[in-house]
Amino acid sequence: MWRVRSARMFLWVYEDSWLRNFARFLLLFVGVIFWASATVLTFGGCFVILLCKNYHYLFQESFFPLPGWLAVVAALVLLPTGILAISVSVRNSRYHQGTLMHLLLVLLCLQVSLAVLTQLYSIWMAAELKSTMGQVFNQYNGTRSLARGSGTVDMLQKKLQCCGLQNYTDWLKGPAASWHSLSEKSRVPRSCCKKYADCRGDLNQLDQLFQEGCLRKLQDQLHYGMKFLFSCCVMLSVLELLAGASNGILMSHQPFYDLRFLESSAFS
């Protein structure tokens, strides 16, 4: 009977030691990943912020860069969290473990909020782009026009290397076709031209023109940025849960306070 109990105790101690070692290794691994993820998340956040800044004239709302700024804040919180995770994996400290658990909770809230915002803003901003760009393209009056909408369209087509809202044929039909006189030969604005000196926007030289629409190109960039941030949020949320579980395992083997001074023998 005594041998059975001894064997069970040995197995329990062995499994307990193996579990703690695995938790330490996992925390060390996650801490290093947190540092790398902070860089990746900062890149994604800056991409969305710069995208909104470069095309701010197409967005009526000023808070569209919010997901990008939230990603940058989460990246800043990831840095001390990674340091604490590595520190706890090397040396058990009740204060470090408690701080790490609180930072993981803050990060999890940030990641969930960011994931929801990326999905909502992706739909909202795409609809906003379609409405605003449609109005801007319909107000186009020609490359040499001083109208604000004309300059915006030309700049947009050159920057994105696109032509028209959906494609180059938009300049031949609907309100957008009114930018040139009816007596003129059908053509597209010169801002649709690739870098050819003799390009005048004539349709018989399609190889010299950009043919893809500007709306699709800009929406693709927007969706790329939002999907990138969403993927980072999902991956980091899983890692944060793993780090929290590992930290909890280590905390369970170290009591919060040493209460041995309350024993009756201490007062005898």
PDB file of C-alpha atoms in Angstrom:
ATOM      1  CA  MET A   1       0.000   0.000   0.000  1.00  0.00           C
ATOM      2  CA  TRP A   2       2.843   2.348   0.924  1.00  0.00           C
ATOM      3  CA  ARG A   3       4.582   1.577  -2.389  1.00  0.00           C
ATOM      4  CA  VAL A   4       1.436   2.367  -4.359  1.00  0.00           C
ATOM      5  CA  ARG A   5       1.056   5.707  -2.638  1.00  0.00           C
ATOM      6  CA  SER A   6       4.718   6.495  -3.190  1.00  0.00           C
ATOM      7  CA  ALA A   7       4.403   5.635  -6.898  1.00  0.00           C
ATOM      8  CA  ARG A   8       1.322   7.836  -7.251  1.00  0.00           C
ATOM      9  CA  MET A   9       3.066  10.691  -5.479  1.00  0.00           C
ATOM     10  CA  PHE A  10       6.088  10.337  -7.745  1.00  0.00           C
ATOM     11  CA  LEU A  11       3.924  10.383 -10.876  1.00  0.00           C
ATOM     12  CA  TRP A  12       2.016  13.426  -9.628  1.00  0.00           C
ATOM     13  CA  VAL A  13       5.240  15.326  -8.890  1.00  0.00           C
ATOM     14  CA  TYR A  14       6.684  14.315 -12.275  1.00  0.00           C
ATOM     15  CA  GLU A  15       3.569  15.412 -14.187  1.00  0.00           C
ATOM     16  CA  ASP A  16       3.360  18.623 -12.172  1.00  0.00           C
ATOM     17  CA  SER A  17       7.002  19.455 -12.916  1.00  0.00           C
ATOM     18  CA  TRP A  18       6.543  18.653 -16.616  1.00  0.00           C
ATOM     19  CA  LEU A  19       3.462  20.897 -16.788  1.00  0.00           C
ATOM     20  CA  ARG A  20       5.267  23.832 -15.183  1.00  0.00           C
ATOM     21  CA  ASN A  21       8.245  23.439 -17.510  1.00  0.00           C
ATOM     22  CA  PHE A  22       5.942  23.347 -20.521  1.00  0.00           C
ATOM     23  CA  ALA A  23       4.130  26.480 -19.263  1.00  0.00           C
ATOM     24  CA  ARG A  24       7.460  28.298 -18.903  1.00  0.00           C
ATOM     25  CA  PHE A  25       8.543  27.276 -22.405  1.00  0.00           C
ATOM     26  CA  LEU A  26       5.201  28.365 -23.846  1.00  0.00           C
ATOM     27  CA  LEU A  27       5.421  31.745 -22.107  1.00  0.00           C
ATOM     28  CA  LEU A  28       8.943  32.253 -23.430  1.00  0.00           C
ATOM     29  CA  PHE A  29       7.839  31.371 -26.961  1.00  0.00           C
ATOM     30  CA  VAL A  30       4.745  33.602 -26.802  1.00  0.00           C
ATOM     31  CA  GLY A  31       6.790  36.494 -25.378  1.00  0.00           C
ATOM     32  CA  VAL A  32       9.131  36.421 -28.365  1.00  0.00           C
ATOM     33  CA  ILE A  33       6.158  36.186 -30.749  1.00  0.00           C
ATOM     34  CA  PHE A  34       4.592  39.211 -29.028  1.00  0.00           C
ATOM     35  CA  TRP A  35       7.658  41.315 -29.871  1.00  0.00           C
ATOM     36  CA  ALA A  36       7.537  40.292 -33.523  1.00  0.00           C
ATOM     37  CA  SER A  37       3.754  40.776 -33.630  1.00  0.00           C
ATOM     38  CA  ALA A  38       4.109  44.322 -32.299  1.00  0.00           C
ATOM     39  CA  THR A  39       6.115  45.220 -35.417  1.00  0.00           C
ATOM     40  CA  VAL A  40       3.639  43.527 -37.751  1.00  0.00           C
ATOM     41  CA  LEU A  41       0.648  45.147 -36.027  1.00  0.00           C
ATOM     42  CA  THR A  42       2.302  48.574 -36.207  1.00  0.00           C
ATOM     43  CA  PHE A  43       2.833  48.084 -39.954  1.00  0.00           C
ATOM     44  CA  GLY A  44      -0.836  47.175 -40.452  1.00  0.00           C
ATOM     45  CA  GLY A  45      -2.043  50.103 -38.350  1.00  0.00           C
ATOM     46  CA  CYS A  46       0.185  52.616 -40.156  1.00  0.00           C
ATOM     47  CA  PHE A  47      -0.967  51.232 -43.515  1.00  0.00           C
ATOM     48  CA  VAL A  48      -4.622  51.939 -42.656  1.00  0.00           C
ATOM     49  CA  ILE A  49      -3.804  55.370 -41.182  1.00  0.00           C
ATOM     50  CA  LEU A  50      -1.816  56.433 -44.249  1.00  0.00           C
ATOM     51  CA  LEU A  51      -4.482  55.070 -46.592  1.00  0.00           C
ATOM     52  CA  CYS A  52      -7.140  57.203 -44.890  1.00  0.00           C
ATOM     53  CA  LYS A  53      -4.790  60.208 -44.843  1.00  0.00           C
ATOM     54  CA  ASN A  54      -3.838  59.977 -48.532  1.00  0.00           C
ATOM     55  CA  TYR A  55      -7.471  59.688 -49.626  1.00  0.00           C
ATOM     56  CA  HIS A  56      -9.085  61.790 -46.898  1.00  0.00           C
ATOM     57  CA  TYR A  57     -10.957  63.834 -49.518  1.00  0.00           C
ATOM     58  CA  LEU A  58     -13.004  60.721 -50.331  1.00  0.00           C
ATOM     59  CA  PHE A  59     -14.117  60.103 -46.732  1.00  0.00           C
ATOM     60  CA  GLN A  60     -16.674  62.375 -45.134  1.00  0.00           C
ATOM     61  CA  GLU A  61     -16.098  61.001 -41.625  1.00  0.00           C
ATOM     62  CA  SER A  62     -12.903  61.882 -39.733  1.00  0.00           C
ATOM     63  CA  PHE A  63     -12.813  58.786 -37.497  1.00  0.00           C
ATOM     64  CA  PHE A  64     -12.156  56.194 -40.214  1.00  0.00           C
ATOM     65  CA  PRO A  65      -8.457  55.857 -39.199  1.00  0.00           C
ATOM     66  CA  LEU A  66      -9.615  54.626 -35.749  1.00  0.00           C
ATOM     67  CA  PRO A  67      -8.805  50.917 -36.420  1.00  0.00           C
ATOM     68  CA  GLY A  68      -5.286  51.903 -37.450  1.00  0.00           C
ATOM     69  CA  TRP A  69      -4.674  53.931 -34.278  1.00  0.00           C
ATOM     70  CA  LEU A  70      -6.158  51.152 -32.155  1.00  0.00           C
ATOM     71  CA  ALA A  71      -3.732  48.699 -33.772  1.00  0.00           C
ATOM     72  CA  VAL A  72      -0.789  50.971 -32.930  1.00  0.00           C
ATOM     73  CA  VAL A  73      -1.938  51.209 -29.296  1.00  0.00           C
ATOM     74  CA  ALA A  74      -2.248  47.416 -29.110  1.00  0.00           C
ATOM     75  CA  ALA A  75       1.264  47.089 -30.557  1.00  0.00           C
ATOM     76  CA  LEU A  76       2.647  49.400 -27.855  1.00  0.00           C
ATOM     77  CA  VAL A  77       0.978  47.296 -25.147  1.00  0.00           C
ATOM     78  CA  LEU A  78       2.414  44.135 -26.719  1.00  0.00           C
ATOM     79  CA  LEU A  79       6.005  45.232 -26.043  1.00  0.00           C
ATOM     80  CA  PRO A  80       5.880  45.278 -22.201  1.00  0.00           C
ATOM     81  CA  THR A  81       3.623  42.216 -22.284  1.00  0.00           C
ATOM     82  CA  GLY A  82       6.273  40.290 -24.210  1.00  0.00           C
ATOM     83  CA  ILE A  83       8.974  41.396 -21.764  1.00  0.00           C
ATOM     84  CA  LEU A  84       6.887  40.280 -18.781  1.00  0.00           C
ATOM     85  CA  ALA A  85       6.068  36.938 -20.418  1.00  0.00           C
ATOM     86  CA  ILE A  86       9.765  36.208 -20.904  1.00  0.00           C
ATOM     87  CA  SER A  87      10.553  37.404 -17.382  1.00  0.00           C
ATOM     88  CA  VAL A  88       7.895  35.156 -15.799  1.00  0.00           C
ATOM     89  CA  SER A  89       9.119  32.162 -17.827  1.00  0.00           C
ATOM     90  CA  VAL A  90      12.611  32.603 -16.356  1.00  0.00           C
ATOM     91  CA  ARG A  91      11.782  33.587 -12.793  1.00  0.00           C
ATOM     92  CA  ASN A  92       8.519  33.283 -10.885  1.00  0.00           C
ATOM     93  CA  SER A  93       7.426  36.619  -9.465  1.00  0.00           C
ATOM     94  CA  ARG A  94       3.959  37.139  -8.063  1.00  0.00           C
ATOM     95  CA  TYR A  95       3.960  40.826  -9.026  1.00  0.00           C
ATOM     96  CA  HIS A  96       5.138  40.137 -12.573  1.00  0.00           C
ATOM     97  CA  GLN A  97       2.592  37.340 -12.969  1.00  0.00           C
ATOM     98  CA  GLY A  98      -0.250  39.555 -11.776  1.00  0.00           C
ATOM     99  CA  THR A  99       0.811  42.443 -14.023  1.00  0.00           C
ATOM    100  CA  LEU A 100       1.121  40.075 -16.973  1.00  0.00           C
ATOM    101  CA  MET A 101      -2.383  38.751 -16.408  1.00  0.00           C
ATOM    102  CA  HIS A 102      -3.822  42.270 -16.348  1.00  0.00           C
ATOM    103  CA  LEU A 103      -1.964  43.264 -19.530  1.00  0.00           C
ATOM    104  CA  LEU A 104      -3.197  40.123 -21.278  1.00  0.00           C
ATOM    105  CA  LEU A 105      -6.760  41.037 -20.329  1.00  0.00           C
ATOM    106  CA  VAL A 106      -6.305  44.583 -21.672  1.00  0.00           C
ATOM    107  CA  LEU A 107      -4.801  43.204 -24.879  1.00  0.00           C
ATOM    108  CA  LEU A 108      -7.631  40.735 -25.348  1.00  0.00           C
ATOM    109  CA  CYS A 109     -10.184  43.544 -25.031  1.00  0.00           C
ATOM    110  CA  LEU A 110      -8.231  45.650 -27.544  1.00  0.00           C
ATOM    111  CA  GLN A 111      -7.959  42.778 -30.021  1.00  0.00           C
ATOM    112  CA  VAL A 112     -11.663  41.922 -29.834  1.00  0.00           C
ATOM    113  CA  SER A 113     -12.621  45.593 -30.272  1.00  0.00           C
ATOM    114  CA  LEU A 114     -10.222  45.955 -33.190  1.00  0.00           C
ATOM    115  CA  ALA A 115     -11.510  42.794 -34.879  1.00  0.00           C
ATOM    116  CA  VAL A 116     -15.110  44.057 -34.668  1.00  0.00           C
ATOM    117  CA  LEU A 117     -14.139  47.516 -35.928  1.00  0.00           C
ATOM    118  CA  THR A 118     -12.243  46.136 -38.924  1.00  0.00           C
ATOM    119  CA  GLN A 119     -15.289  44.184 -40.056  1.00  0.00           C
ATOM    120  CA  LEU A 120     -17.712  47.093 -39.572  1.00  0.00           C
ATOM    121  CA  TYR A 121     -15.427  49.732 -41.052  1.00  0.00           C
ATOM    122  CA  SER A 122     -14.563  47.564 -44.041  1.00  0.00           C
ATOM    123  CA  ILE A 123     -18.234  47.543 -45.092  1.00  0.00           C
ATOM    124  CA  TRP A 124     -18.883  51.151 -44.058  1.00  0.00           C
ATOM    125  CA  MET A 125     -15.846  52.630 -45.781  1.00  0.00           C
ATOM    126  CA  ALA A 126     -16.462  50.646 -48.985  1.00  0.00           C
ATOM    127  CA  ALA A 127     -19.985  52.086 -49.200  1.00  0.00           C
ATOM    128  CA  GLU A 128     -18.646  55.564 -48.431  1.00  0.00           C
ATOM    129  CA  LEU A 129     -16.046  55.256 -51.196  1.00  0.00           C
ATOM    130  CA  LYS A 130     -18.611  54.157 -53.756  1.00  0.00           C
ATOM    131  CA  SER A 131     -20.899  57.080 -52.986  1.00  0.00           C
ATOM    132  CA  THR A 132     -18.213  59.778 -52.804  1.00  0.00           C
ATOM    133  CA  MET A 133     -16.209  58.597 -55.809  1.00  0.00           C
ATOM    134  CA  GLY A 134     -19.381  58.350 -57.894  1.00  0.00           C
ATOM    135  CA  GLN A 135     -20.144  62.014 -57.206  1.00  0.00           C
ATOM    136  CA  VAL A 136     -16.566  63.124 -57.884  1.00  0.00           C
ATOM    137  CA  PHE A 137     -16.347  61.299 -61.223  1.00  0.00           C
ATOM    138  CA  ASN A 138     -19.734  62.655 -62.356  1.00  0.00           C
ATOM    139  CA  GLN A 139     -18.520  66.231 -61.688  1.00  0.00           C
ATOM    140  CA  TYR A 140     -15.409  65.869 -63.835  1.00  0.00           C
ATOM    141  CA  ASN A 141     -15.028  68.720 -66.361  1.00  0.00           C
ATOM    142  CA  GLY A 142     -11.705  67.959 -68.008  1.00  0.00           C
ATOM    143  CA  THR A 143      -8.008  67.827 -67.241  1.00  0.00           C
ATOM    144  CA  ARG A 144      -7.507  71.585 -67.656  1.00  0.00           C
ATOM    145  CA  SER A 145     -10.572  72.493 -65.622  1.00  0.00           C
ATOM    146  CA  LEU A 146     -10.090  74.411 -62.364  1.00  0.00           C
ATOM    147  CA  ALA A 147     -12.957  72.549 -60.720  1.00  0.00           C
ATOM    148  CA  ARG A 148     -11.960  70.752 -57.529  1.00  0.00           C
ATOM    149  CA  GLY A 149     -13.532  67.460 -58.627  1.00  0.00           C
ATOM    150  CA  SER A 150     -11.561  67.415 -61.872  1.00  0.00           C
ATOM    151  CA  GLY A 151      -8.223  67.750 -60.110  1.00  0.00           C
ATOM    152  CA  THR A 152      -9.207  65.041 -57.643  1.00  0.00           C
ATOM    153  CA  VAL A 153     -10.101  62.606 -60.420  1.00  0.00           C
ATOM    154  CA  ASP A 154      -6.896  63.236 -62.360  1.00  0.00           C
ATOM    155  CA  MET A 155      -4.769  62.851 -59.230  1.00  0.00           C
ATOM    156  CA  LEU A 156      -6.629  59.689 -58.244  1.00  0.00           C
ATOM    157  CA  GLN A 157      -6.246  58.054 -61.659  1.00  0.00           C
ATOM    158  CA  LYS A 158      -2.526  58.842 -61.815  1.00  0.00           C
ATOM    159  CA  LYS A 159      -1.828  57.653 -58.278  1.00  0.00           C
ATOM    160  CA  LEU A 160      -3.813  54.417 -58.534  1.00  0.00           C
ATOM    161  CA  GLN A 161      -3.002  53.869 -62.226  1.00  0.00           C
ATOM    162  CA  CYS A 162      -6.657  53.356 -63.070  1.00  0.00           C
ATOM    163  CA  CYS A 163      -9.292  54.770 -65.391  1.00  0.00           C
ATOM    164  CA  GLY A 164     -12.942  55.458 -64.603  1.00  0.00           C
ATOM    165  CA  LEU A 165     -14.998  54.380 -61.636  1.00  0.00           C
ATOM    166  CA  GLN A 166     -15.568  50.723 -62.598  1.00  0.00           C
ATOM    167  CA  ASN A 167     -13.379  50.691 -65.749  1.00  0.00           C
ATOM    168  CA  TYR A 168     -12.385  52.942 -68.659  1.00  0.00           C
ATOM    169  CA  THR A 169     -15.781  52.561 -70.365  1.00  0.00           C
ATOM    170  CA  ASP A 170     -17.376  54.738 -67.658  1.00  0.00           C
ATOM    171  CA  TRP A 171     -16.048  57.788 -69.527  1.00  0.00           C
ATOM    172  CA  LEU A 172     -18.124  56.811 -72.573  1.00  0.00           C
ATOM    173  CA  LYS A 173     -21.530  56.509 -70.925  1.00  0.00           C
ATOM    174  CA  GLY A 174     -23.729  58.169 -68.331  1.00  0.00           C
ATOM    175  CA  PRO A 175     -23.008  61.549 -66.691  1.00  0.00           C
ATOM    176  CA  ALA A 176     -19.238  61.007 -66.858  1.00  0.00           C
ATOM    177  CA  ALA A 177     -19.361  61.116 -70.689  1.00  0.00           C
ATOM    178  CA  SER A 178     -20.420  64.808 -70.622  1.00  0.00           C
ATOM    179  CA  TRP A 179     -16.900  66.040 -69.784  1.00  0.00           C
ATOM    180  CA  HIS A 180     -16.084  66.445 -73.502  1.00  0.00           C
ATOM    181  CA  SER A 181     -18.256  67.998 -76.220  1.00  0.00           C
ATOM    182  CA  LEU A 182     -20.524  65.799 -78.294  1.00  0.00           C
ATOM    183  CA  SER A 183     -18.707  66.814 -81.468  1.00  0.00           C
ATOM    184  CA  GLU A 184     -15.456  65.382 -80.198  1.00  0.00           C
ATOM    185  CA  LYS A 185     -14.347  61.854 -80.713  1.00  0.00           C
ATOM    186  CA  SER A 186     -15.029  59.623 -77.727  1.00  0.00           C
ATOM    187  CA  ARG A 187     -12.009  59.438 -75.502  1.00  0.00           C
ATOM    188  CA  VAL A 188     -10.928  59.235 -71.870  1.00  0.00           C
ATOM    189  CA  PRO A 189      -9.046  61.821 -69.779  1.00  0.00           C
ATOM    190  CA  ARG A 190      -5.280  62.019 -70.289  1.00  0.00           C
ATOM    191  CA  SER A 191      -4.789  61.050 -66.674  1.00  0.00           C
ATOM    192  CA  CYS A 192      -5.802  57.539 -67.777  1.00  0.00           C
ATOM    193  CA  CYS A 193      -2.702  57.371 -69.967  1.00  0.00           C
ATOM    194  CA  LYS A 194       0.341  55.365 -69.103  1.00  0.00           C
ATOM    195  CA  LYS A 195       3.667  57.126 -69.572  1.00  0.00           C
ATOM    196  CA  TYR A 196       3.409  57.681 -73.321  1.00  0.00           C
ATOM    197  CA  ALA A 197       4.200  61.110 -74.762  1.00  0.00           C
ATOM    198  CA  ASP A 198       1.806  60.670 -77.693  1.00  0.00           C
ATOM    199  CA  CYS A 199      -1.126  59.406 -75.596  1.00  0.00           C
ATOM    200  CA  ARG A 200      -4.240  61.574 -75.950  1.00  0.00           C
ATOM    201  CA  GLY A 201      -6.795  59.245 -74.427  1.00  0.00           C
ATOM    202  CA  ASP A 202      -7.976  57.840 -77.759  1.00  0.00           C
ATOM    203  CA  LEU A 203      -9.773  54.511 -77.532  1.00  0.00           C
ATOM    204  CA  ASN A 204      -7.909  53.105 -80.532  1.00  0.00           C
ATOM    205  CA  GLN A 205      -4.779  53.012 -78.335  1.00  0.00           C
ATOM    206  CA  LEU A 206      -6.004  50.868 -75.450  1.00  0.00           C
ATOM    207  CA  ASP A 207      -2.516  49.523 -74.833  1.00  0.00           C
ATOM    208  CA  GLN A 208      -1.510  53.038 -73.731  1.00  0.00           C
ATOM    209  CA  LEU A 209      -4.375  53.362 -71.225  1.00  0.00           C
ATOM    210  CA  PHE A 210      -5.091  52.041 -67.768  1.00  0.00           C
ATOM    211  CA  GLN A 211      -8.261  50.011 -68.045  1.00  0.00           C
ATOM    212  CA  GLU A 212      -9.041  48.919 -64.472  1.00  0.00           C
ATOM    213  CA  GLY A 213     -11.474  51.021 -62.416  1.00  0.00           C
ATOM    214  CA  CYS A 214     -10.338  53.221 -59.518  1.00  0.00           C
ATOM    215  CA  LEU A 215     -13.104  52.120 -57.138  1.00  0.00           C
ATOM    216  CA  ARG A 216     -12.086  48.474 -57.242  1.00  0.00           C
ATOM    217  CA  LYS A 217      -8.409  49.290 -56.756  1.00  0.00           C
ATOM    218  CA  LEU A 218      -8.998  51.517 -53.741  1.00  0.00           C
ATOM    219  CA  GLN A 219     -11.479  49.086 -52.193  1.00  0.00           C
ATOM    220  CA  ASP A 220      -8.963  46.269 -52.635  1.00  0.00           C
ATOM    221  CA  GLN A 221      -6.343  48.262 -50.718  1.00  0.00           C
ATOM    222  CA  LEU A 222      -8.862  49.023 -47.993  1.00  0.00           C
ATOM    223  CA  HIS A 223      -9.975  45.400 -47.685  1.00  0.00           C
ATOM    224  CA  TYR A 224      -6.360  44.239 -47.632  1.00  0.00           C
ATOM    225  CA  GLY A 225      -5.543  46.530 -44.707  1.00  0.00           C
ATOM    226  CA  MET A 226      -8.647  45.564 -42.736  1.00  0.00           C
ATOM    227  CA  LYS A 227      -8.248  41.822 -43.374  1.00  0.00           C
ATOM    228  CA  PHE A 228      -4.599  42.054 -42.374  1.00  0.00           C
ATOM    229  CA  LEU A 229      -5.519  43.650 -39.045  1.00  0.00           C
ATOM    230  CA  PHE A 230      -8.339  41.157 -38.502  1.00  0.00           C
ATOM    231  CA  SER A 231      -5.996  38.210 -39.087  1.00  0.00           C
ATOM    232  CA  CYS A 232      -3.488  39.681 -36.635  1.00  0.00           C
ATOM    233  CA  CYS A 233      -6.245  40.084 -34.041  1.00  0.00           C
ATOM    234  CA  VAL A 234      -7.352  36.452 -34.350  1.00  0.00           C
ATOM    235  CA  MET A 235      -3.804  35.117 -34.113  1.00  0.00           C
ATOM    236  CA  LEU A 236      -2.884  37.352 -31.168  1.00  0.00           C
ATOM    237  CA  SER A 237      -6.091  36.521 -29.302  1.00  0.00           C
ATOM    238  CA  VAL A 238      -5.216  32.812 -29.445  1.00  0.00           C
ATOM    239  CA  LEU A 239      -1.663  33.525 -28.260  1.00  0.00           C
ATOM    240  CA  GLU A 240      -2.951  35.712 -25.433  1.00  0.00           C
ATOM    241  CA  LEU A 241      -5.262  32.945 -24.234  1.00  0.00           C
ATOM    242  CA  LEU A 242      -2.363  30.490 -24.304  1.00  0.00           C
ATOM    243  CA  ALA A 243      -0.159  32.946 -22.395  1.00  0.00           C
ATOM    244  CA  GLY A 244      -2.916  33.500 -19.829  1.00  0.00           C
ATOM    245  CA  ALA A 245      -3.360  29.743 -19.331  1.00  0.00           C
ATOM    246  CA  SER A 246       0.391  29.216 -18.950  1.00  0.00           C
ATOM    247  CA  ASN A 247       0.666  32.100 -16.513  1.00  0.00           C
ATOM    248  CA  GLY A 248      -2.276  30.690 -14.565  1.00  0.00           C
ATOM    249  CA  ILE A 249      -0.545  27.305 -14.260  1.00  0.00           C
ATOM    250  CA  LEU A 250       2.559  28.953 -12.826  1.00  0.00           C
ATOM    251  CA  MET A 251       0.487  31.122 -10.483  1.00  0.00           C
ATOM    252  CA  SER A 252      -1.379  28.080  -9.126  1.00  0.00           C
ATOM    253  CA  HIS A 253       1.889  26.664  -7.791  1.00  0.00           C
ATOM    254  CA  GLN A 254       2.781  29.819  -5.892  1.00  0.00           C
ATOM    255  CA  PRO A 255       0.401  31.126  -3.184  1.00  0.00           C
ATOM    256  CA  PHE A 256      -0.359  34.837  -3.059  1.00  0.00           C
ATOM    257  CA  TYR A 257       0.806  35.230   0.514  1.00  0.00           C
ATOM    258  CA  ASP A 258       2.702  33.153   3.014  1.00  0.00           C
ATOM    259  CA  LEU A 259       0.143  32.640   5.809  1.00  0.00           C
ATOM    260  CA  ARG A 260       2.228  30.352   7.958  1.00  0.00           C
ATOM    261  CA  PHE A 261       2.538  33.073  10.604  1.00  0.00           C
ATOM    262  CA  LEU A 262      -1.139  32.439  11.415  1.00  0.00           C
ATOM    263  CA  GLU A 263      -0.385  28.944  12.642  1.00  0.00           C
ATOM    264  CA  SER A 264      -1.097  28.433  16.339  1.00  0.00           C
ATOM    265  CA  SER A 265       2.477  27.403  16.986  1.00  0.00           C
ATOM    266  CA  ALA A 266       3.654  30.873  16.031  1.00  0.00           C
ATOM    267  CA  PHE A 267       1.746  32.356  18.949  1.00  0.00           C
ATOM    268  CA  SER A 268       2.693  29.770  21.582  1.00  0.00           C
TER     269      SER A 268
END
